[in-house]
Every structure is written in C-alpha cells, then in structure tokens.
Coordinates of C-alpha atoms and ligand atoms in Angstrom, one line a residue:
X15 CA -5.6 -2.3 42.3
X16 CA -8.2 -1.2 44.8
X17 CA -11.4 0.0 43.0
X18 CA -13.6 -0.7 46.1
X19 CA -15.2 3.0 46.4
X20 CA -16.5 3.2 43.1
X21 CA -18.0 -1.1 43.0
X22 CA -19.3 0.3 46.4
X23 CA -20.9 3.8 44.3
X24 CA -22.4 2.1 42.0
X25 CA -23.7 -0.9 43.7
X26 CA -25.5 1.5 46.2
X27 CA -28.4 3.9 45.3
X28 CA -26.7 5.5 42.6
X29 CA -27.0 2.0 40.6
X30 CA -30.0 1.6 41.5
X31 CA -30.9 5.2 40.4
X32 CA -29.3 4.7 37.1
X33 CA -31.6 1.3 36.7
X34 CA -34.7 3.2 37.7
X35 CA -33.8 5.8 34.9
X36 CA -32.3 3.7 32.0
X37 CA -34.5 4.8 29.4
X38 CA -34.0 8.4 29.7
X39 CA -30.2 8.5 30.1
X40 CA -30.1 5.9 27.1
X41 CA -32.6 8.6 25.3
X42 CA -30.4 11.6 26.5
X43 CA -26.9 9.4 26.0
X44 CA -27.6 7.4 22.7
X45 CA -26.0 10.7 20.6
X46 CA -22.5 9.4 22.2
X47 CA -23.3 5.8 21.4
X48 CA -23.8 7.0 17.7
X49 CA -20.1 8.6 18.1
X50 CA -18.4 5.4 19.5
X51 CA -20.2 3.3 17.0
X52 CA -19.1 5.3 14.0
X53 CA -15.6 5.6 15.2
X54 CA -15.1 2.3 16.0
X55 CA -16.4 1.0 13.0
X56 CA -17.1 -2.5 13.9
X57 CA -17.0 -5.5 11.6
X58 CA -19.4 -8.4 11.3
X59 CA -18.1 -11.2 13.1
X60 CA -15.4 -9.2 15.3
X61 CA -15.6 -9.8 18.7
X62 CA -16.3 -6.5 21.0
X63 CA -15.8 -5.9 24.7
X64 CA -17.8 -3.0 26.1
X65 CA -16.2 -1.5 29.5
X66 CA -18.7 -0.2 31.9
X67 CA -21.2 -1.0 30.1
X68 CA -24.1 -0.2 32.5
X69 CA -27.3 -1.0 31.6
X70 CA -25.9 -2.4 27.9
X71 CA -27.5 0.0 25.4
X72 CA -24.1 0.7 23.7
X73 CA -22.6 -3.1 23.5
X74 CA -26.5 -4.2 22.5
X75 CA -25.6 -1.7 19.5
X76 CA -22.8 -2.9 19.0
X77 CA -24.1 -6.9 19.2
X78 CA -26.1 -5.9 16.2
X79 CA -23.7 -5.0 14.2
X80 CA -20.8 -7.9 14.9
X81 CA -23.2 -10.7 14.8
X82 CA -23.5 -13.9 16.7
X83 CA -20.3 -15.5 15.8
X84 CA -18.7 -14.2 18.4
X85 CA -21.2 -11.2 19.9
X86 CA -20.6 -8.5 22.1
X87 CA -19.4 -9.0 25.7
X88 CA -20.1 -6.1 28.6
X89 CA -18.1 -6.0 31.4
X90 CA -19.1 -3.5 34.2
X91 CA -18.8 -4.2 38.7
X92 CA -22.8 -3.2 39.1
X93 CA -25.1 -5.9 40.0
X94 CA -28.2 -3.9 39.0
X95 CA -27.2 -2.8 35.7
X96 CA -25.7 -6.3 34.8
X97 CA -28.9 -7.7 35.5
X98 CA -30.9 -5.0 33.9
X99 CA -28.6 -5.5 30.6
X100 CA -28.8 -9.3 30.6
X101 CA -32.9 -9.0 30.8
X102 CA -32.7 -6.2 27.9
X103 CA -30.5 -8.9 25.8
X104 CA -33.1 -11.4 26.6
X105 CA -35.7 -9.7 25.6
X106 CA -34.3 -9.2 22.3
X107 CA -32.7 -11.8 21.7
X108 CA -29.3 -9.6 21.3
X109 CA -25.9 -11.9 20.7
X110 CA -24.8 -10.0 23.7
X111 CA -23.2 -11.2 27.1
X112 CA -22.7 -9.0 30.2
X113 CA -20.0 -10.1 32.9
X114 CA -20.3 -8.4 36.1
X115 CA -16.3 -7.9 36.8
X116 CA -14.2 -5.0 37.6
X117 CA -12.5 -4.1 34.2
X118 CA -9.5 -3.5 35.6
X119 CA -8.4 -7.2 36.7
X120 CA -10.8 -8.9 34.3
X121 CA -9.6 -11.2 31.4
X122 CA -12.1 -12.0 28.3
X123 CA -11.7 -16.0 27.9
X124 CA -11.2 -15.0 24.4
X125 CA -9.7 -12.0 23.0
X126 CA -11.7 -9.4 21.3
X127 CA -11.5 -7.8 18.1
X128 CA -12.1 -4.0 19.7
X129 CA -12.6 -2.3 22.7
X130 CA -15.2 -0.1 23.5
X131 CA -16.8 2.3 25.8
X132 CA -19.1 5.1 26.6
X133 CA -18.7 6.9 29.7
X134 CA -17.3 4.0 31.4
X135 CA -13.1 4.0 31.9
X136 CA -12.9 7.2 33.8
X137 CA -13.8 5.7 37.4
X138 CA -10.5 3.4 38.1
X139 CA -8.0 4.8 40.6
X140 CA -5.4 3.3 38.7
X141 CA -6.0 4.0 35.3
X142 CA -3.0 3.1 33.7
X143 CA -2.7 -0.7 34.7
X144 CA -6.6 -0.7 34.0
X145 CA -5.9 0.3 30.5
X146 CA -2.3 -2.3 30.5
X147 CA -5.2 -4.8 31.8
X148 CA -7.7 -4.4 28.9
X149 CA -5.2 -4.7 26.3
X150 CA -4.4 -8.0 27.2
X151 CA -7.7 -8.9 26.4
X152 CA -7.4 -7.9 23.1
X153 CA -5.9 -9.2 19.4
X154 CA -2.4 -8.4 18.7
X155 CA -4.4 -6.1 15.5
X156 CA -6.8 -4.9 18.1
X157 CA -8.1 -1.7 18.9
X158 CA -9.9 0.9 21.3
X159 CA -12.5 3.6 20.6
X160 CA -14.0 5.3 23.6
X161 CA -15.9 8.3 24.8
X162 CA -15.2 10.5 28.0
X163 CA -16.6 14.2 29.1
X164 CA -14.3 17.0 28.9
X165 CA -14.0 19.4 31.9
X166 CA -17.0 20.1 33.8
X167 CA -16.5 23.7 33.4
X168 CA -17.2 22.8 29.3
X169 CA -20.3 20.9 30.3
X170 CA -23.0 22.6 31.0
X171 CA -25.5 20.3 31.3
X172 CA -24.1 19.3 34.3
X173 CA -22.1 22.8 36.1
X174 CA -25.5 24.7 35.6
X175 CA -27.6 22.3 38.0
X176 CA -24.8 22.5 39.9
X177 CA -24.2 26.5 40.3
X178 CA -28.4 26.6 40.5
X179 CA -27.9 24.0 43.6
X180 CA -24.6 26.1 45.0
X181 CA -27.2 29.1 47.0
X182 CA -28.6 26.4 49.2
X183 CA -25.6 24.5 50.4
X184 CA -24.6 24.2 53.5
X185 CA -20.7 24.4 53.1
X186 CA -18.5 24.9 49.7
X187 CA -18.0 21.8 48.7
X188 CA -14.3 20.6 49.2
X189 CA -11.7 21.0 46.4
X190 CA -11.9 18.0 44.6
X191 CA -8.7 16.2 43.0
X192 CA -9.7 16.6 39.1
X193 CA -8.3 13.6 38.1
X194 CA -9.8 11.2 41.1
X195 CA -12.2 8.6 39.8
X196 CA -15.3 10.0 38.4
X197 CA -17.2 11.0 35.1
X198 CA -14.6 14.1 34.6
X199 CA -11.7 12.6 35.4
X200 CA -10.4 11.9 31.7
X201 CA -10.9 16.0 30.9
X202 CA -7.0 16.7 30.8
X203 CA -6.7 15.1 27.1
X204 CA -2.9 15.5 27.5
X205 CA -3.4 13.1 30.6
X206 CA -5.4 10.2 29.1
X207 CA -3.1 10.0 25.7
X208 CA 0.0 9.7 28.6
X209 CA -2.1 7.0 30.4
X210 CA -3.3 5.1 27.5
X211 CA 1.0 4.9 25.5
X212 CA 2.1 4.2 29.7
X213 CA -0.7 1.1 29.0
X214 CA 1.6 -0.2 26.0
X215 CA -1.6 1.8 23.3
X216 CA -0.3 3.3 19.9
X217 CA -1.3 5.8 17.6
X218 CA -3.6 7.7 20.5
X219 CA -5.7 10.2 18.8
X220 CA -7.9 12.2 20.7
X221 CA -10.8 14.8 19.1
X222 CA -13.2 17.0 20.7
X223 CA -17.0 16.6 20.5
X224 CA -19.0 19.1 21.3
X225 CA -22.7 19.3 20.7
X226 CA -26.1 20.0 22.6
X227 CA -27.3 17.4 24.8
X228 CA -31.2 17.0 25.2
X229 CA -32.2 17.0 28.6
X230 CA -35.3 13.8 29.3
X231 CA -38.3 15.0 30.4
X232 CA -41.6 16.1 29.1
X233 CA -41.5 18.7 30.6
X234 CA -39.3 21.4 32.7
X235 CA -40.5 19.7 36.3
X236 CA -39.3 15.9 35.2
X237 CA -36.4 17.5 34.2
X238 CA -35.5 19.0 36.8
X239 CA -36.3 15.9 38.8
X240 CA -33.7 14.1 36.9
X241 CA -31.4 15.9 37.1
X242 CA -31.2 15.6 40.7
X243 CA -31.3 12.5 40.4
X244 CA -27.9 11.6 38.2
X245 CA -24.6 12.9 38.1
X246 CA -22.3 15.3 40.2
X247 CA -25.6 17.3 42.1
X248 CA -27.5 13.9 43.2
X249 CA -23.8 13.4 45.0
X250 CA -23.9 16.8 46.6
X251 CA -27.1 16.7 47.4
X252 CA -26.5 13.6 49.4
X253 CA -23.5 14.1 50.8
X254 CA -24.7 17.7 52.0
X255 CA -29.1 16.8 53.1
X256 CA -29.7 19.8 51.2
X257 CA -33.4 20.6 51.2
X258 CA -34.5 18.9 47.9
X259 CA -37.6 21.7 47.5
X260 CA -36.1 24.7 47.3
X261 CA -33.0 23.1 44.9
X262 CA -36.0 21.7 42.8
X263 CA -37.3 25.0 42.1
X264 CA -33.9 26.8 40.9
X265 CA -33.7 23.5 38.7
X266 CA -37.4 24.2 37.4
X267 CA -36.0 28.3 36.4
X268 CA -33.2 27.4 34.7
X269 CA -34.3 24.0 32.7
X270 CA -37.1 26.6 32.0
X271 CA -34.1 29.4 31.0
X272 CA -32.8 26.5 28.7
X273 CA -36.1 25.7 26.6
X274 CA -35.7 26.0 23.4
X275 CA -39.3 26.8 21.4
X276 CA -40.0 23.1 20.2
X277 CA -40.1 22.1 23.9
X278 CA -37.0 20.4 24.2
X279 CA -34.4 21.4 26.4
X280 CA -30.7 21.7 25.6
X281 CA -27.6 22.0 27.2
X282 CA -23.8 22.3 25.7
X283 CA -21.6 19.6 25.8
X284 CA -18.1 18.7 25.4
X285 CA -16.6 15.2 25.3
X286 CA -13.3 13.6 23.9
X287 CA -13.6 10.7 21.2
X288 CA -10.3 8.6 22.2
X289 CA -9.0 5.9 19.7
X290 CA -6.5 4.2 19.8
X291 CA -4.4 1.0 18.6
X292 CA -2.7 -2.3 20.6
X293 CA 0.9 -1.6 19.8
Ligands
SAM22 C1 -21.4 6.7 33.7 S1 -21.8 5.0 33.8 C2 -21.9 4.6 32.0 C3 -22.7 3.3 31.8 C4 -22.8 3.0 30.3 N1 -21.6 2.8 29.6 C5 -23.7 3.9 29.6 O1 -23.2 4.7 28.7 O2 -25.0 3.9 29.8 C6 -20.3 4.3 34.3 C7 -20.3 2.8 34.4 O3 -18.9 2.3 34.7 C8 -19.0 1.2 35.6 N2 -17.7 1.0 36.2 C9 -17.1 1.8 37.1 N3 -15.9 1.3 37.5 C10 -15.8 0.1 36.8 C11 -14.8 -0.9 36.7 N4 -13.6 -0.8 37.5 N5 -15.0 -2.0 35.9 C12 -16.1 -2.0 35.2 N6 -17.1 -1.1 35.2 C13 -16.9 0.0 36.0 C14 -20.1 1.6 36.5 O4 -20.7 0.6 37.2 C15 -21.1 2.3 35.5 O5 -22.1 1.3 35.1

C-alpha cells in the first residue's frame, strides 16, 4: 500500500500549519471529539488506539477516561504533530502514547480494546486493506467508532471559502476524483459501510451529524486568516499563487455575512458517526 503523497502532505507545510494552529482547530473540532467519545463509550482500563491522531487532543480524551492500565495509543505518519502530541501528553502527564506510523501497515504490540478516530481514516489510497490492517490490531470483542465529513457540498464551512476564493482563480480547478484520499473522501456513506464489511467489520452503522461549526477567531479578520490557512482553499491557494489579498477580503465579507449577534461565527456542518464491530 503506497500512502506516500499524503506522509509527504502532511509532513510538509500543511503539518506544520496544523501545528502552528492546534489550539484553534482543537477549539473549532473538540464538538466531534465529544461525538466520538460518547459513541464509543470507552471503559476504564480498555485499551484505545487513535488513528490519525494529529496533534492528540482526541486520544488525550480518551487517555483520561481508559486510565493508565493500559492508556491510549495514537498512531498518525506526521512528525510534527507526533511530536506536538507527545509534548502535550507530557505536559499533563496524560497515560497516552503517540507512534508516528502509517496506520495502514502498523500493528499495536498489543491489541486494543477500541478503535477510534476523528477526521483521520479518510486519507489512505487503499482504504479497504487499511481498515483489514487495523482490525488486526484489535480484540476478537473489539470495536470501531469514528467520525468523517460528509460531502463538501453539505459543508459549508468549508465550500463557502471556497466559492468566495473561486472569482480570483486563475483556472477552474480540475475535477477531482470524490473518493481520492482527502478529508471528503468518506461522504458516499454507502461507500465506507462496503469498505469497512470488504475489511472483515460487522454490524456497520452509520448516522448523520449535522450541526454548526464555530469558526476560531476573535474576530472576522483572524478568521478569515484561518481559514486560508486549513483545509481544501489553503490547497488551492497553493497550488494556484492566488493573490492572498484580494481572497482575504472576500473571506473578511462573508465570515462577516456569517456572524451571528454574540460574535461568534457559524457555519453548517455535516459529518457521518461510523461504528462498527470486529466480526
Ligand atoms: C484532518 S487531520 C485530523 C487530526 C486529528 N485526528 C484531529 O482531529 O485533530 C488527519 C490526520 O490523519 C493523519 N494521517 C493521514 N494518513 C495517515 C495514515 N496513513 N496513517 C496514520 N495517520 C494518517 C494526518 O497526518 C493527520 O494528522
């Protein structure tokens, strides 16, 4: 299995970026840790594997509730937000361990009790093997609970930037295979329940979630910075040298457009809460 574009992604500046902004996607994402956490409903002393876990908010949540008998293990291919996680498990003294592996190939020396994720199993170019690879790290009683965004269309927080962004490019960006690797690649709900009973998983269930996201930022110029920053536009943006000014100032309109009167700003969102069982 050949993973080697995204280890490459998100070992470049797009780790990096996501290290530089940890706290406010960790602010803007912990709503979806809260989901994951609640459907997995983890036991004290189970052993828990996190995949791509990033910067290690959700498995340090999840450390607190398991307990140190066996802790929570994190398992993601970027050197920055390995290191980042390990210093933020330091720090508190979390019962939490982060390997820096690519999911897909990597064995836990012992098997866990659960496996979760949030926003971190849709970027393998072979996802069914991935998923046939991560059940072998887990007990024959074991389980899976993740979460994954629905289509983009659904998601507004990240198609308006985009459309905003769309008046200053310099070519229309090229169709794009929906299901290549990527944050949106899991939308097709029919698709992941097929690649998750291909990966030897039972009793699939898949439910939407849809709720507002909150934008980080003080106010509507961070914001907009941010989101420039992260996601499907800061790809665009690279790939095309847009000019970064005049994008910043349709961002700055519409995060404005979006402000709701206690200062926050919310966008819709729609995600898929996947659990499912080892057969
Ligand atoms: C959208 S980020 C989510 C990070 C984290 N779960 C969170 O919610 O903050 C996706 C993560 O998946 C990781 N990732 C991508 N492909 C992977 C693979 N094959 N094995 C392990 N991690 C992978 C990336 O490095 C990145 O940290």
């Amino acid at each position: 299995m050949n993973n080697a574009d995204q280890i490459e992604y998100w070992n470049g500046p797009a780790g990096q970026k996501w290290v530089d902004q940890s706290n406010r996607l960790d602010a803007m994402l912990a709503p979806f840790a809260d989901k994951v956490i609640a459907a997995a409903d983890l036991k004290s002393g189970e052993a828990v594997m996190d995949i791509g876990c990033g910067a290690g908010a959700l498995n340090l949540r999840a450390a607190a509730k398991v307990g140190a008998a066996h802790g929570a293990l994190g398992v993601d291919v970027s050197a920055p937000l390995i290191a980042l996680a390990r210093a933020r498990a330091a720090e508190a003294n979390a019962p939490a361990r982060f390997e820096l592996a690519d999911a897909s190939v990597f064995t836990a020396p012992d098997p866990v009790g659960i496996v979760i994720s949030r926003f971190g199993v849709m970027f393998f170019e072979d996802p069914a093997p991935a998923f046939a690879n991560i059940r072998q790290s887990v007990k024959p009683d074991g389980r899976l609970a993740f979460i994954c965004w629905q289509a983009l269309s659904l998601n507004d927080w990240a198609l308006a930037p985009l459309q905003a962004a769309m008046a200053f490019l310099k070519e229309a960006p090229a169709p794009a295979d929906p299901t290549a690797p990527g944050p949106f690649a899991f939308h097709d709900k029919d698709r992941v329940a097929r690649i998750l009973s291909d990966a030897g998983w039972a009793n699939v269930s898949i439910d939407p979630v849809e709720t507002a996201i909150i934008l980080p930022g003080d106010d509507v110029e961070t914001t907009a910075k941010f989101m420039m920053q992260l996601g499907p536009l800061s790809r665009l943006l690279a790939a095309q040298g847009i000019d970064e000014a005049q994008v910043e100032a349709a961002l700055i309109t519409l995060m404005q457009d979006h402000k709701k009167p206690d200062g926050r700003i919310a966008m819709k969102s729609a995600c898929w809460m996947v659990s499912a069982d080892n057969a």
